[in-house]
mmCIF file of C-alpha atoms and ligand atoms in Angstrom:
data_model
loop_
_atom_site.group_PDB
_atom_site.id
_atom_site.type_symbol
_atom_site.label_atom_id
_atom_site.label_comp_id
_atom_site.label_asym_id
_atom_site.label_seq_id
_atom_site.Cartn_x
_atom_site.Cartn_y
_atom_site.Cartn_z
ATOM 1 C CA UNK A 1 172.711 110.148 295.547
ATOM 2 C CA UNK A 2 176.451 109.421 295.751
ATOM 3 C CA UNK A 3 178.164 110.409 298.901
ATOM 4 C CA UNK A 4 181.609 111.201 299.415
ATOM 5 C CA UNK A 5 183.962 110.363 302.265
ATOM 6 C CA UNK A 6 187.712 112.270 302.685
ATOM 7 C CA UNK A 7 190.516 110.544 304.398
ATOM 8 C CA UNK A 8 192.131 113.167 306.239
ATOM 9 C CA UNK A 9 194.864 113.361 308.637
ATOM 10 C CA UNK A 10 198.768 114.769 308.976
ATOM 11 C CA UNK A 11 200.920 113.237 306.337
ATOM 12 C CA UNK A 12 202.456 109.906 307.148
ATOM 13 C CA UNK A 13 199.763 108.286 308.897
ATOM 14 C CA UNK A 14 198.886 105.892 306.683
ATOM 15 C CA UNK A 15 196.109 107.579 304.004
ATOM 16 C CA UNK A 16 197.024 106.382 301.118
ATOM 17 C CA UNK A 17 197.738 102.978 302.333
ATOM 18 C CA UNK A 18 194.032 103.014 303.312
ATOM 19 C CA UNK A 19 193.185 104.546 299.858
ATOM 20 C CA UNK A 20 195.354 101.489 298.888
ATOM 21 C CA UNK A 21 193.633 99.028 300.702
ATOM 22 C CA UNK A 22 189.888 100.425 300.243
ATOM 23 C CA UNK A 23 190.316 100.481 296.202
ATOM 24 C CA UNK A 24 192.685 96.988 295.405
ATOM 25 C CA UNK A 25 189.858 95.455 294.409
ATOM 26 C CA UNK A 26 187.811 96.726 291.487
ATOM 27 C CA UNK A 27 184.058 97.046 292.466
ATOM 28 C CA UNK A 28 184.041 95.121 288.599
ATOM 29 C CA UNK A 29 180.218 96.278 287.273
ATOM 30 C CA UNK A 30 179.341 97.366 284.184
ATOM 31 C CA UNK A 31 178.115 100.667 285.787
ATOM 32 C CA UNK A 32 181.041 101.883 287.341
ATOM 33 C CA UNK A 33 183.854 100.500 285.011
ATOM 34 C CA UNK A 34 186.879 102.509 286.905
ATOM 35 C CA UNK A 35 186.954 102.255 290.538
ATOM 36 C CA UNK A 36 189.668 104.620 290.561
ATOM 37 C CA UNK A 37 187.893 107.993 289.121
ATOM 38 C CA UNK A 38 191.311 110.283 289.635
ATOM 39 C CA UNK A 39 194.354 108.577 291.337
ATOM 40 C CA UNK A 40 193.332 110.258 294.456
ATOM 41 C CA UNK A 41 189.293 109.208 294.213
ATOM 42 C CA UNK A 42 187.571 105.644 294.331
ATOM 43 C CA UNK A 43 184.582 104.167 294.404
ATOM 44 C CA UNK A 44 183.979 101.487 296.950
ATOM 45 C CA UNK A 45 181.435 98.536 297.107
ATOM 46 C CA UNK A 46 178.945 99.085 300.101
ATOM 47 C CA UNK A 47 178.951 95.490 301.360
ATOM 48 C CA UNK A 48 175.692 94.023 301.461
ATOM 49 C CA UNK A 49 174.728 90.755 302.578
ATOM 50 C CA UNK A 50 171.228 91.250 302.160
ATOM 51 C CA UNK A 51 171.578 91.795 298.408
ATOM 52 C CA UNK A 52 173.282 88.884 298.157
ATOM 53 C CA UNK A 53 170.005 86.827 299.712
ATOM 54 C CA UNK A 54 167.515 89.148 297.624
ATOM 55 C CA UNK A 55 169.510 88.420 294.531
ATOM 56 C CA UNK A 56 169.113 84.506 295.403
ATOM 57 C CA UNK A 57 165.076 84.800 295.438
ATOM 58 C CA UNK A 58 165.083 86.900 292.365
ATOM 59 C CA UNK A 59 167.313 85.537 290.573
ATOM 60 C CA UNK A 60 168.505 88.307 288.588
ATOM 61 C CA UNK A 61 170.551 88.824 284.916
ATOM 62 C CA UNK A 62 172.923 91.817 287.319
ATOM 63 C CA UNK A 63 173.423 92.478 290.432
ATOM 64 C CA UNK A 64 174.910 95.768 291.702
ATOM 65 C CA UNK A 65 176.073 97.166 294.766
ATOM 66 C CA UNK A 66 175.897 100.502 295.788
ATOM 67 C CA UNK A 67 178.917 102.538 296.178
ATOM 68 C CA UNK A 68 180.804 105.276 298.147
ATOM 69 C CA UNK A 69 183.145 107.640 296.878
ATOM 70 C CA UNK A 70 187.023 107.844 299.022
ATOM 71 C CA UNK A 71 189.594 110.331 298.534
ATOM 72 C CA UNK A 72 192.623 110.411 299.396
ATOM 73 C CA UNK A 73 193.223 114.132 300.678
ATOM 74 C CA UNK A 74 196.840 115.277 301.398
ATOM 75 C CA UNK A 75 198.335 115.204 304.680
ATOM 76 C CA UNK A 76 197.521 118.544 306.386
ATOM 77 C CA UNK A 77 200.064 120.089 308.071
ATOM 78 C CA UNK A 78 199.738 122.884 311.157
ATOM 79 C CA UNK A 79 198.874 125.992 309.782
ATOM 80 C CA UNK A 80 196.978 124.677 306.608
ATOM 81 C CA UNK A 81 194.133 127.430 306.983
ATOM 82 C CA UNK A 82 196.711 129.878 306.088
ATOM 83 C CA UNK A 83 197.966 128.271 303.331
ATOM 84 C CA UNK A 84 200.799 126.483 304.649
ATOM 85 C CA UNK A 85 201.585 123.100 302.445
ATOM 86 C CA UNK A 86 198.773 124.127 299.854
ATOM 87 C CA UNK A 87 196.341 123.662 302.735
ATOM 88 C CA UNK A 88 193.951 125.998 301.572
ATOM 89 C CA UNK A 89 193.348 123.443 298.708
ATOM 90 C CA UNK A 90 193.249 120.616 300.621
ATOM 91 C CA UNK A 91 190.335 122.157 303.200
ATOM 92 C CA UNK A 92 188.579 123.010 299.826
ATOM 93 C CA UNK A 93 189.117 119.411 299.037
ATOM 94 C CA UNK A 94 187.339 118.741 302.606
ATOM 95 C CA UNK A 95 184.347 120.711 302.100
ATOM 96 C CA UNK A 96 183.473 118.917 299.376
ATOM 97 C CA UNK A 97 183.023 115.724 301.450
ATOM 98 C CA UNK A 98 180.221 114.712 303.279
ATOM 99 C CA UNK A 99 182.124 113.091 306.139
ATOM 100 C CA UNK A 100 185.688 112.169 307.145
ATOM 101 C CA UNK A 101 187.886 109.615 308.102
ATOM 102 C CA UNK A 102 190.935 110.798 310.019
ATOM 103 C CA UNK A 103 193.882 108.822 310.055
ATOM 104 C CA UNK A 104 196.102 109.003 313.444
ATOM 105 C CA UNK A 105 199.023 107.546 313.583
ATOM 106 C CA UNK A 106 199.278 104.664 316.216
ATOM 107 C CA UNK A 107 201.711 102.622 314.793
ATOM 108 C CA UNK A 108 205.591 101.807 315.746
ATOM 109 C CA UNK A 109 206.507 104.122 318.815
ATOM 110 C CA UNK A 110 203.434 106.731 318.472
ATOM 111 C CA UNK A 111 203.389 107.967 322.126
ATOM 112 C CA UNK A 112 199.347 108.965 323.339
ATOM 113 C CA UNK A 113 200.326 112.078 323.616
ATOM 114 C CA UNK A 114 201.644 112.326 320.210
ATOM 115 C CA UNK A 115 198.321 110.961 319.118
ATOM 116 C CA UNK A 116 196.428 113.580 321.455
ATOM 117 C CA UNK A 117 198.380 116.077 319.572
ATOM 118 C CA UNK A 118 197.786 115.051 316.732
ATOM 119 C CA UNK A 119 194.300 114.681 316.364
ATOM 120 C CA UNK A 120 194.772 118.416 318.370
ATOM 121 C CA UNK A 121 196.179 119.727 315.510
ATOM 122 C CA UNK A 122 194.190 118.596 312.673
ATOM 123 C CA UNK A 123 190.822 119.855 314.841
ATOM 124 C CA UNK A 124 192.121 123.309 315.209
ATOM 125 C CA UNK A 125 193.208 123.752 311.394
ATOM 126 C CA UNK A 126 189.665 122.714 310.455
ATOM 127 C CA UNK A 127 188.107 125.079 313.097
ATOM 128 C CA UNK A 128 190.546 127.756 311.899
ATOM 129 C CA UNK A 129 189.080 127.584 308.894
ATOM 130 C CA UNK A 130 185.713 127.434 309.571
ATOM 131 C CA UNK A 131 186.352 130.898 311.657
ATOM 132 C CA UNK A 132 187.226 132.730 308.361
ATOM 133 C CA UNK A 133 184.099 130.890 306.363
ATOM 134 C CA UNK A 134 181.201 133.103 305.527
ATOM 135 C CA UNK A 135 179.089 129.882 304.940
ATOM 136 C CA UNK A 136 177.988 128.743 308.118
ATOM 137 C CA UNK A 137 176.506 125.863 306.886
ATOM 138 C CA UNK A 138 179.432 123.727 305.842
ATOM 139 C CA UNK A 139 181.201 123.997 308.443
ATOM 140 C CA UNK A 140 184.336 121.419 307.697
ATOM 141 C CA UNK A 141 184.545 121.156 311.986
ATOM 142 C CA UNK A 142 180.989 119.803 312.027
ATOM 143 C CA UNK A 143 181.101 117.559 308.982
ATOM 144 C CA UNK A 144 181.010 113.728 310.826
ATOM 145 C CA UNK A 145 184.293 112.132 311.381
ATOM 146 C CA UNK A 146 185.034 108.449 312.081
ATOM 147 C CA UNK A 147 188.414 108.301 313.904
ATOM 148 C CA UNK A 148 191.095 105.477 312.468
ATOM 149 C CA UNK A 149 194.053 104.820 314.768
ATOM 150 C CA UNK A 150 196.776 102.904 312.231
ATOM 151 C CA UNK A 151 197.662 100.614 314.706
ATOM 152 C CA UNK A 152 200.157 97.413 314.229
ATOM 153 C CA UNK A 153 201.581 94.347 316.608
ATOM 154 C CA UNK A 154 203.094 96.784 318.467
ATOM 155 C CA UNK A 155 200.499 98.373 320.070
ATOM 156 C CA UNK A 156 199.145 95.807 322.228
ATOM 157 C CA UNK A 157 195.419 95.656 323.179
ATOM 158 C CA UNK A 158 196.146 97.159 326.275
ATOM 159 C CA UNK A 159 196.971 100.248 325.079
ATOM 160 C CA UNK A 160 193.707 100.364 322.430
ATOM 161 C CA UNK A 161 191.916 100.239 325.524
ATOM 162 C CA UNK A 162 193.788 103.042 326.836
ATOM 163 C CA UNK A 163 193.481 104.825 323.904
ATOM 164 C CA UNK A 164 189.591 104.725 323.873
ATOM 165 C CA UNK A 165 189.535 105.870 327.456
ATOM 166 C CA UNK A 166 191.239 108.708 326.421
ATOM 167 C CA UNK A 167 189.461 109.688 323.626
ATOM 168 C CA UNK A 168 185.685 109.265 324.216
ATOM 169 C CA UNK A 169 184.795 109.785 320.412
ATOM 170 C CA UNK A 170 181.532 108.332 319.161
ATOM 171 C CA UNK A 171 182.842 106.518 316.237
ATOM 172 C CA UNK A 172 186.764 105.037 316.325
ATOM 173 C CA UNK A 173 188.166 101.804 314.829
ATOM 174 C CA UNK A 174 191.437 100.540 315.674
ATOM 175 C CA UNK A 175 192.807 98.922 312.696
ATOM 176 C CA UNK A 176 196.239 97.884 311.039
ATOM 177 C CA UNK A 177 196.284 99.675 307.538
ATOM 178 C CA UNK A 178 199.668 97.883 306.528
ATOM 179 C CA UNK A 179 197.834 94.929 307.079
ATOM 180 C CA UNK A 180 194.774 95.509 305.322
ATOM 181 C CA UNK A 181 196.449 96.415 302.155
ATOM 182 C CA UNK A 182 198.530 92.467 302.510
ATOM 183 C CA UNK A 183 194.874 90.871 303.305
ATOM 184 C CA UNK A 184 193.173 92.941 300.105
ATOM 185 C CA UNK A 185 195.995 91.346 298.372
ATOM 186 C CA UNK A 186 195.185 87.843 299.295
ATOM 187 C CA UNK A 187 192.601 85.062 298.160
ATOM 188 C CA UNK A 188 190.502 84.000 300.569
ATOM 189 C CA UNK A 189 191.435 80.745 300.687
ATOM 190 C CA UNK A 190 194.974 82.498 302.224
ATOM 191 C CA UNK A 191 192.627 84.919 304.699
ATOM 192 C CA UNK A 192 191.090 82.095 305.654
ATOM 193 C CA UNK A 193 194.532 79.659 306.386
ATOM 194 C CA UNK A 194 196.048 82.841 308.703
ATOM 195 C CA UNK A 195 193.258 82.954 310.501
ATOM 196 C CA UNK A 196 192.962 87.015 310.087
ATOM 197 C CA UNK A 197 189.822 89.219 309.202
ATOM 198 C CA UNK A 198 189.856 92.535 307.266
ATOM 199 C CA UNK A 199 188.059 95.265 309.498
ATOM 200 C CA UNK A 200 187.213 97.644 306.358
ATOM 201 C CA UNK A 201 184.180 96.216 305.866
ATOM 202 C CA UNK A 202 183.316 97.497 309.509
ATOM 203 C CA UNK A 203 185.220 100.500 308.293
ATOM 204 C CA UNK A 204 182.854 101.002 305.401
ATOM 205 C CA UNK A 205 179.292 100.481 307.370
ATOM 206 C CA UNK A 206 180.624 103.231 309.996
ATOM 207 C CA UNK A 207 180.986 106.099 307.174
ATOM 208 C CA UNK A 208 177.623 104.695 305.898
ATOM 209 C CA UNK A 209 176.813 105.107 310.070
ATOM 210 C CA UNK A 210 177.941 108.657 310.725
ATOM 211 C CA UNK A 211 176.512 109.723 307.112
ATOM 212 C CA UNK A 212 173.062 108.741 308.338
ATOM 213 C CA UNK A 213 172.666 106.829 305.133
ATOM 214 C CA UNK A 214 169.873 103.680 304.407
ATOM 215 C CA UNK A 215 169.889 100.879 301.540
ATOM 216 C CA UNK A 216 166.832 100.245 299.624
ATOM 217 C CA UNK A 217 166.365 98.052 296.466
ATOM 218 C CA UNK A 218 164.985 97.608 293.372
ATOM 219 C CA UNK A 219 164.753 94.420 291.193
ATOM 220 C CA UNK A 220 163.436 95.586 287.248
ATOM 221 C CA UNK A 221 161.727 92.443 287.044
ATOM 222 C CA UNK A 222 164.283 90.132 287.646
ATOM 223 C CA UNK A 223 166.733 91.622 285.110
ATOM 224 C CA UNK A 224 168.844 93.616 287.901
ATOM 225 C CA UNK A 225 168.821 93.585 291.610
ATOM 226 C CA UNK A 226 170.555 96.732 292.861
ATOM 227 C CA UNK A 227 171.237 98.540 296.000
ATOM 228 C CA UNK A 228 171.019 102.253 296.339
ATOM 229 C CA UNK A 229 172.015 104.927 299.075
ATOM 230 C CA UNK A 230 169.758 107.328 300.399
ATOM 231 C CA UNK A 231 169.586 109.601 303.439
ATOM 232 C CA UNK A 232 167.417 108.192 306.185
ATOM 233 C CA UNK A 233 164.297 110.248 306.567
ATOM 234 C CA UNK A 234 163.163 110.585 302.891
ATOM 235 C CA UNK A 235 160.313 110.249 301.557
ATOM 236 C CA UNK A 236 159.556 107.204 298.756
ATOM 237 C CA UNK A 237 159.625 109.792 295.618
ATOM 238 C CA UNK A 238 162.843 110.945 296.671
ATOM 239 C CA UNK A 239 164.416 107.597 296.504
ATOM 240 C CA UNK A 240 162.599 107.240 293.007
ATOM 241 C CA UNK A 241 164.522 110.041 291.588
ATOM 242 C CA UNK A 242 168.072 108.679 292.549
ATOM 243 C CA UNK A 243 167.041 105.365 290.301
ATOM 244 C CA UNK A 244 165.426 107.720 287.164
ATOM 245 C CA UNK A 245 164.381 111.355 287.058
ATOM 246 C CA UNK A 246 161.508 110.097 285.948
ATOM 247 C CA UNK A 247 160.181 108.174 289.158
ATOM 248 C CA UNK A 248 160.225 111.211 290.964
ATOM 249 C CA UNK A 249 158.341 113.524 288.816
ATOM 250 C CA UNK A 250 156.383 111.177 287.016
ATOM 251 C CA UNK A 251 155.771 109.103 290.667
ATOM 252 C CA UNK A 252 152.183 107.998 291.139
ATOM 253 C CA UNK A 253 152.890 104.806 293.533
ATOM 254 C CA UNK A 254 155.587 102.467 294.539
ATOM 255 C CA UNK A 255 155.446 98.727 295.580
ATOM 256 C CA UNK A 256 156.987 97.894 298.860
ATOM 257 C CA UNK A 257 158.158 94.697 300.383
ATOM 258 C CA UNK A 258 161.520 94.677 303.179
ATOM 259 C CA UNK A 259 164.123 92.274 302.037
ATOM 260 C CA UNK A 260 163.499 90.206 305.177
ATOM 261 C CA UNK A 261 159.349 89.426 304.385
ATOM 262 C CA UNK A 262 160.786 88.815 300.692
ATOM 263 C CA UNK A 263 163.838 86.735 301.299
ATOM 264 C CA UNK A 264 161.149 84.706 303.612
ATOM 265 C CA UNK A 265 158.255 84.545 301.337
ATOM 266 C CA UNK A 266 160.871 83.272 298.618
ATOM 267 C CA UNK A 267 159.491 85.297 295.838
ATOM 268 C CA UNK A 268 157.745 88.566 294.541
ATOM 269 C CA UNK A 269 155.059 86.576 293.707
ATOM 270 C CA UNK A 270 154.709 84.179 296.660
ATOM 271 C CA UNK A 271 155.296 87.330 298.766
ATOM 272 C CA UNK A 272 152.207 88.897 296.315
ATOM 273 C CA UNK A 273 149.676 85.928 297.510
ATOM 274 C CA UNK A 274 150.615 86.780 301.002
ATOM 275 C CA UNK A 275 149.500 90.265 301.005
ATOM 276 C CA UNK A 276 153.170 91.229 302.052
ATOM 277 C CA UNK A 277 153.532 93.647 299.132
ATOM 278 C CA UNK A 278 152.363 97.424 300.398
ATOM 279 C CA UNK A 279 151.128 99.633 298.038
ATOM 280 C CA UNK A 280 152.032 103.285 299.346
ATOM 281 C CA UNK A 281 151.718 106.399 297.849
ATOM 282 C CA UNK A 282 153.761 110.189 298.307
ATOM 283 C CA UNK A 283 153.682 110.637 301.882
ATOM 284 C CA UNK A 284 155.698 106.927 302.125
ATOM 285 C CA UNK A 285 158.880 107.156 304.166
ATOM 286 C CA UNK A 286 161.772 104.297 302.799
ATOM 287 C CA UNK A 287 162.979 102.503 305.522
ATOM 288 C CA UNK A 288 165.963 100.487 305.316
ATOM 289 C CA UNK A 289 166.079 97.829 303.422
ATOM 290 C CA UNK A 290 162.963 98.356 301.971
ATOM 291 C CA UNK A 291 162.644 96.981 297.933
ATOM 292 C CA UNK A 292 160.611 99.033 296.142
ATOM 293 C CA UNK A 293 159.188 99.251 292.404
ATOM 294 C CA UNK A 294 158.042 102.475 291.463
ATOM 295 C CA UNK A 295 154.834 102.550 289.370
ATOM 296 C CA UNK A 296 155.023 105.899 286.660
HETATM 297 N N1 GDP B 301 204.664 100.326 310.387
HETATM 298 C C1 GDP B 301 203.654 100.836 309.693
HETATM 299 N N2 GDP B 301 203.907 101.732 308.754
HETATM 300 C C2 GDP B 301 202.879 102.253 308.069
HETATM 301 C C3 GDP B 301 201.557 101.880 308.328
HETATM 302 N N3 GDP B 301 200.756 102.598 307.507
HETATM 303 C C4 GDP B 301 201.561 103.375 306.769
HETATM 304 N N4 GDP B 301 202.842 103.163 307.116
HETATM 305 C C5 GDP B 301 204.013 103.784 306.534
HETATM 306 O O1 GDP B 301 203.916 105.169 306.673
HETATM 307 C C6 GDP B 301 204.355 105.805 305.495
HETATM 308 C C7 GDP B 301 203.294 106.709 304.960
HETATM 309 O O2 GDP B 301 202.173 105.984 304.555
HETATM 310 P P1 GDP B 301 201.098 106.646 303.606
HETATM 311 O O3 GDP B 301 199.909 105.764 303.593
HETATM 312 O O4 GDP B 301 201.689 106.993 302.293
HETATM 313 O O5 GDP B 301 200.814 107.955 304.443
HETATM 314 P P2 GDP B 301 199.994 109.268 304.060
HETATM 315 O O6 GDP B 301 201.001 110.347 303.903
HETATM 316 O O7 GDP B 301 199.137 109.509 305.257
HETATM 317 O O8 GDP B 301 199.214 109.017 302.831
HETATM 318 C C8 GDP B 301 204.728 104.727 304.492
HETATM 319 O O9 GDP B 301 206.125 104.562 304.530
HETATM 320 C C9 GDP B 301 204.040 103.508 305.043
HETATM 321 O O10 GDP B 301 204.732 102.340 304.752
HETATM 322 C C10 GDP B 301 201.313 100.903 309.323
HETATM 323 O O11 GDP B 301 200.194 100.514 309.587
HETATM 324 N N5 GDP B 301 202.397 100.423 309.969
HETATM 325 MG MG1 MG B 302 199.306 110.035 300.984
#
C-alpha cells in the first residue's frame, strides 16, 4: 500500500525547494534503490523511532522503513481547469494523489492578503474542476490538504500567529523551505552546533496524519525488521497482503505483539513466556504499531 502525496501550489512558492529538501537524502535500502523515481517523484523515509527500538530487541540482518511517495506538481496558475498553463495536466496529476501539500508563499514581503488570495485561488481552480468531473468520488477539492506557509526571518512569529488566526485550517505548518534544503545539506554534527531543527519530519507525520495512515511491523525471524503503511481501520489479512499476496489469501492466523509490550519484554521470546504474544484470527483489526507474523 504506497500512498502518494502532491505538492501543490502557484508557481514560485517554493515546491521544488521542498521536493529538494524532502528527497536530498537517499532513503539508501536495497528495496527502493532510487529515491528519485522521475525527477518530479520521490520516495521518502517515514521516520520511525519505534523501529529503531524494535530493531534493537531483534536484532535484525535489515532494517527498512516505510516510505511515501512526493511529487512535485507544477505551479498552477488561475484558470488551470480550463487549460490555462497545461493545467488540465497538472489537476490530472492531482487526482492521482491521495492528499496534498500546498505551498503558500510567506516569505520576503508576502502581504496576508496576498496569501488569502492565494490559497483563494488555488481552492477555486480545484473546485472548478471538480464541477466539470463526472466522478464524484475523487473529488480533487475533498482530497486532504496540509497547508505549508514558506516562511523565512522575515516573517516574525508575530505574524505566524496572525496568520493562523486567519486561517483556521486543521492541519498548517509554518516552515522555512530555503532553510530546510541548507539543514538536509548538513551533518548533524553542524545541525547540532547552530542550534536549528528541521521541521520535515513533523512535515512528514502530518501527511501520514491527514492520510489516516497506521505503521505495523514485521520481523521474518530476525532477518528483517520493517515498517509498513496501512489505512487505519483494516482488518489483519489486509495488512498481510501489502507484505505478500500470499498472507492474504493463504491467511489462517497472525501473531501479535505492540512494539511497546515487545520493546519492554526485550524479546519475541521473553515476550512469548509472558503470554504477551496474541494469537488472532480474520476478524483482527491492526492497530498501530502492532508487529505481526502472519502464519500461512
Ligand atoms: N527567500 C526565499 N526564497 C525562496 C524560498 N523558497 C523558494 N524561494 C525562491 O523562490 C523561487 C522559486 O522556488 P521553487 O521552489 O522553484 O518554486 P516552485 O515554482 O513553487 O517550485 C526560487 O528562486 C527560490 O529560491 C524561501 O523560503 N525563501
Ligand atoms: Mg517547481
Amino acid at each position: 500500500m504506497s500512498f502518494s502525496v502532491g505538492i501543490i501550489g502557484l508557481p514560485n512558492v517554493g515546491k521544488s525547494t521542498l521536493f529538494k529538501a524532502l528527497t536530498k537524502n537517499p532513503v539508501g535500502i536495497a528495496d527502493y534503490p532510487f529515491t528519485t523515481i522521475h525527477p518530479n517523484v520521490g520516495l521518502v523515509a517515514v521516520p520511525d523511532k519505534r523501529l529503531e527500538k524494535i530493531a534493537q530487541v531483534i536484532k535484525p540482518e535489515k532494517i527498512t522503513p516505510t516510505v511515501i511517495e512526493f511529487v512535485d506538481i507544477a505551479g498552477l496558475v488561475k484558470d488551470a481547469h480550463k487549460g490555462e498553463g497545461l493545467g488540465n495536466q497538472f489537476l490530472a496529476q492531482i487526482r492521482n494523489c491521495d492528499a496534498l501539500v500546498e505551498v503558500v508563499k510567506a516569505f520576503d514581503n508576502a502581504s496576508n492578503a496576498s496569501i488569502e488570495k492565494d490559497i483563494e485561488i488555488i481552492k477555486t481552480e480545484l473546485e472548478k474542476k471538480d464541477l466539470e468531473s463526472k466522478e464524484k468520488e475523487n473529488l480533487l477539492s475533498k482530497k486532504p490538504i496540509l497547508y505549508v506557509f514558506n516562511i523565512n526571518e522575515q516573517r516574525t512569529k508575530n505574524n505566524e500567529q496572525e496568520l493562523k488566526q486567519m486561517f483556521s485550517f486543521p492541519c498548517s505548518l509554518f516552515i522555512d523551505l530555503k532553510l530546510e534544503v541548507e539543514i538536509s545539506e548538513m551533518s548533524e554534527s553542524e545541525i547540532k552546533e547552530l542550534g536549528i531543527a528541521s521541521k520535515l519530519d513533523q512535515m512528514i507525520l502530518s501527511c501520514y496524519d491527514i492520510l489516516s495512515l497506521i505503521t505495523f511491523y514485521t520481523i521474518t525471524r530476525g532477518k528483517e525488521t520493517r515498517a509498513w503503511t496501512l489505512k487505519k481501520g483494516l482488518r489483519v489479512p489486509v495488512a498481510g497482503g501489502i507484505v505478500h499476496s500470499d498472507f492474504e489469501t493463504k491467511f489462517i492466523r497472525a501473531e501479535v505483539i505492540s512494539a511497546q509490550k515487545l520493546i519492554a519484554a526485550g524479546s519475541w521470546k521473553q515476550a512469548r513466556e509472558l503470554g504477551q504474544i496474541l494469537t488472532t484470527g480474520k476478524e483482527y483489526v491492526v492497530e498501530d504499531g502492532d508487529v505481526v507474523e502472519f502464519k500461512i
